[in-house]
Amino acid sequence: MKMRLKRLLVAVALLVGFATPAVAQPFPRPVLQFTGQLVFGPTLIVGLTVVNWRNYSPALFAESPKLPPCGLNTSASRTWVDIYNARSQRLYGFCDFADPSNLSQLYFSVPITQRPRAVYITLTDRLRRRIVVSNKVAIP
């Protein structure tokens, strides 16, 4: 009898958990900052960081196998990061971040002759269909 009651309570708890609507996590505007650059032969590698990365919930970067894949990655993260130049041309993207701290170590590379004057990023929450755009930062 105790075992049935225990199973029933667990079942009810699970049902209540699934029935409760998910609360949307805050999705603040990323504050982008240039962190440095490296010339490697004909290639420029640029480092960036999202200064306010601690304001993002880890749930935003959870593996999301129910959402479309990123190439062959069938468990891509819920939120993707894309880097654009000032003319809104995509330079690079990240689709497998596991944690908000990954936002502190962004980078992209371009031929040195195609150095962008400025860049910005977008964060795309694929589950909630939300996009936030950062500030533009100059690339010296």
XYZ file of C-alpha atoms in Angstrom:
140
model
C 0.000 0.000 0.000
C 2.802 2.419 0.881
C 4.495 1.671 -2.431
C 1.324 2.466 -4.429
C 0.859 5.733 -2.559
C 4.487 6.666 -3.196
C 4.113 5.919 -6.935
C 0.891 7.897 -7.072
C 2.531 10.909 -5.398
C 5.472 10.754 -7.794
C 3.090 10.532 -10.770
C 1.085 13.524 -9.530
C 4.258 15.527 -8.960
C 5.425 14.781 -12.481
C 2.074 15.728 -13.984
C 1.963 18.980 -12.059
C 5.502 19.752 -13.179
C 4.635 19.208 -16.827
C 1.350 21.070 -16.569
C 2.945 24.205 -15.150
C 3.676 26.675 -17.926
C 7.356 27.370 -18.471
C 8.422 30.783 -17.320
C 10.337 32.635 -19.993
C 13.910 33.349 -18.999
C 15.097 36.946 -19.209
C 16.692 37.672 -22.563
C 18.654 40.889 -22.081
C 20.437 42.770 -24.827
C 24.055 41.541 -25.020
C 26.719 44.123 -24.247
C 29.516 43.325 -26.686
C 33.156 44.306 -26.174
C 36.267 43.920 -28.332
C 38.966 41.931 -26.475
C 41.838 41.766 -28.947
C 43.076 40.562 -32.280
C 45.826 38.433 -33.730
C 47.259 38.496 -37.227
C 48.139 34.987 -38.308
C 49.632 35.184 -41.796
C 46.901 36.504 -44.094
C 44.208 35.941 -41.440
C 42.870 38.264 -38.763
C 41.452 36.575 -35.660
C 39.276 38.852 -33.518
C 38.220 38.204 -29.920
C 34.973 39.472 -28.424
C 33.145 39.090 -25.133
C 29.613 39.630 -23.907
C 30.232 41.640 -20.750
C 26.837 40.799 -19.232
C 26.981 37.035 -19.893
C 26.095 36.341 -16.246
C 22.603 37.781 -16.894
C 21.634 34.815 -19.083
C 20.002 31.663 -17.752
C 21.834 28.362 -18.364
C 18.491 27.042 -19.690
C 18.971 29.252 -22.749
C 22.003 27.148 -23.701
C 20.628 23.680 -22.968
C 20.973 20.928 -25.566
C 17.816 20.973 -27.669
C 17.434 17.789 -29.705
C 13.765 18.585 -30.419
C 14.762 21.735 -32.326
C 16.326 21.628 -35.805
C 19.963 20.473 -35.888
C 23.016 22.573 -36.609
C 24.637 20.650 -39.425
C 25.276 17.153 -38.085
C 24.844 18.297 -34.481
C 21.414 16.945 -33.525
C 21.670 18.298 -29.960
C 22.566 21.893 -30.763
C 21.990 24.461 -28.068
C 18.683 26.236 -27.686
C 20.271 29.652 -28.276
C 22.587 30.355 -31.193
C 25.067 33.224 -31.495
C 25.877 34.905 -34.814
C 28.508 37.566 -35.508
C 27.864 40.179 -38.217
C 29.838 43.011 -39.728
C 28.429 46.549 -39.830
C 26.802 45.791 -43.215
C 24.876 42.884 -41.616
C 26.901 40.195 -43.383
C 27.264 37.100 -41.207
C 30.890 36.392 -40.337
C 30.597 33.407 -38.002
C 28.220 31.592 -35.708
C 28.084 29.321 -32.690
C 25.355 26.719 -32.239
C 26.712 24.484 -29.496
C 27.284 26.626 -26.438
C 26.602 24.683 -23.252
C 26.711 27.556 -20.783
C 26.311 31.358 -20.687
C 30.026 31.683 -19.826
C 30.785 30.676 -23.427
C 29.581 34.167 -24.380
C 32.760 35.533 -22.782
C 34.970 33.843 -25.395
C 33.629 34.728 -28.832
C 35.864 35.020 -31.881
C 35.833 35.123 -35.655
C 38.437 35.146 -38.372
C 38.567 36.898 -41.731
C 41.221 37.578 -44.337
C 43.218 40.596 -43.139
C 42.129 42.440 -46.304
C 38.474 42.065 -45.208
C 38.846 43.484 -41.694
C 35.401 44.779 -40.650
C 35.182 48.287 -39.244
C 32.630 47.166 -36.649
C 30.725 44.052 -35.631
C 27.680 43.081 -33.601
C 26.106 39.816 -32.510
C 22.646 38.357 -32.329
C 21.405 35.770 -29.850
C 18.575 33.644 -31.202
C 16.449 31.731 -28.689
C 15.095 29.083 -31.045
C 12.568 27.718 -28.557
C 10.821 31.029 -27.851
C 11.600 32.530 -31.275
C 13.287 35.583 -29.776
C 16.267 37.487 -31.140
C 18.289 40.125 -29.321
C 20.911 42.310 -30.972
C 24.022 43.665 -29.282
C 25.659 47.022 -29.591
C 28.201 47.508 -32.400
C 31.877 47.499 -31.474
C 34.688 48.975 -33.540
C 37.481 46.702 -34.712
C 40.714 48.748 -34.633
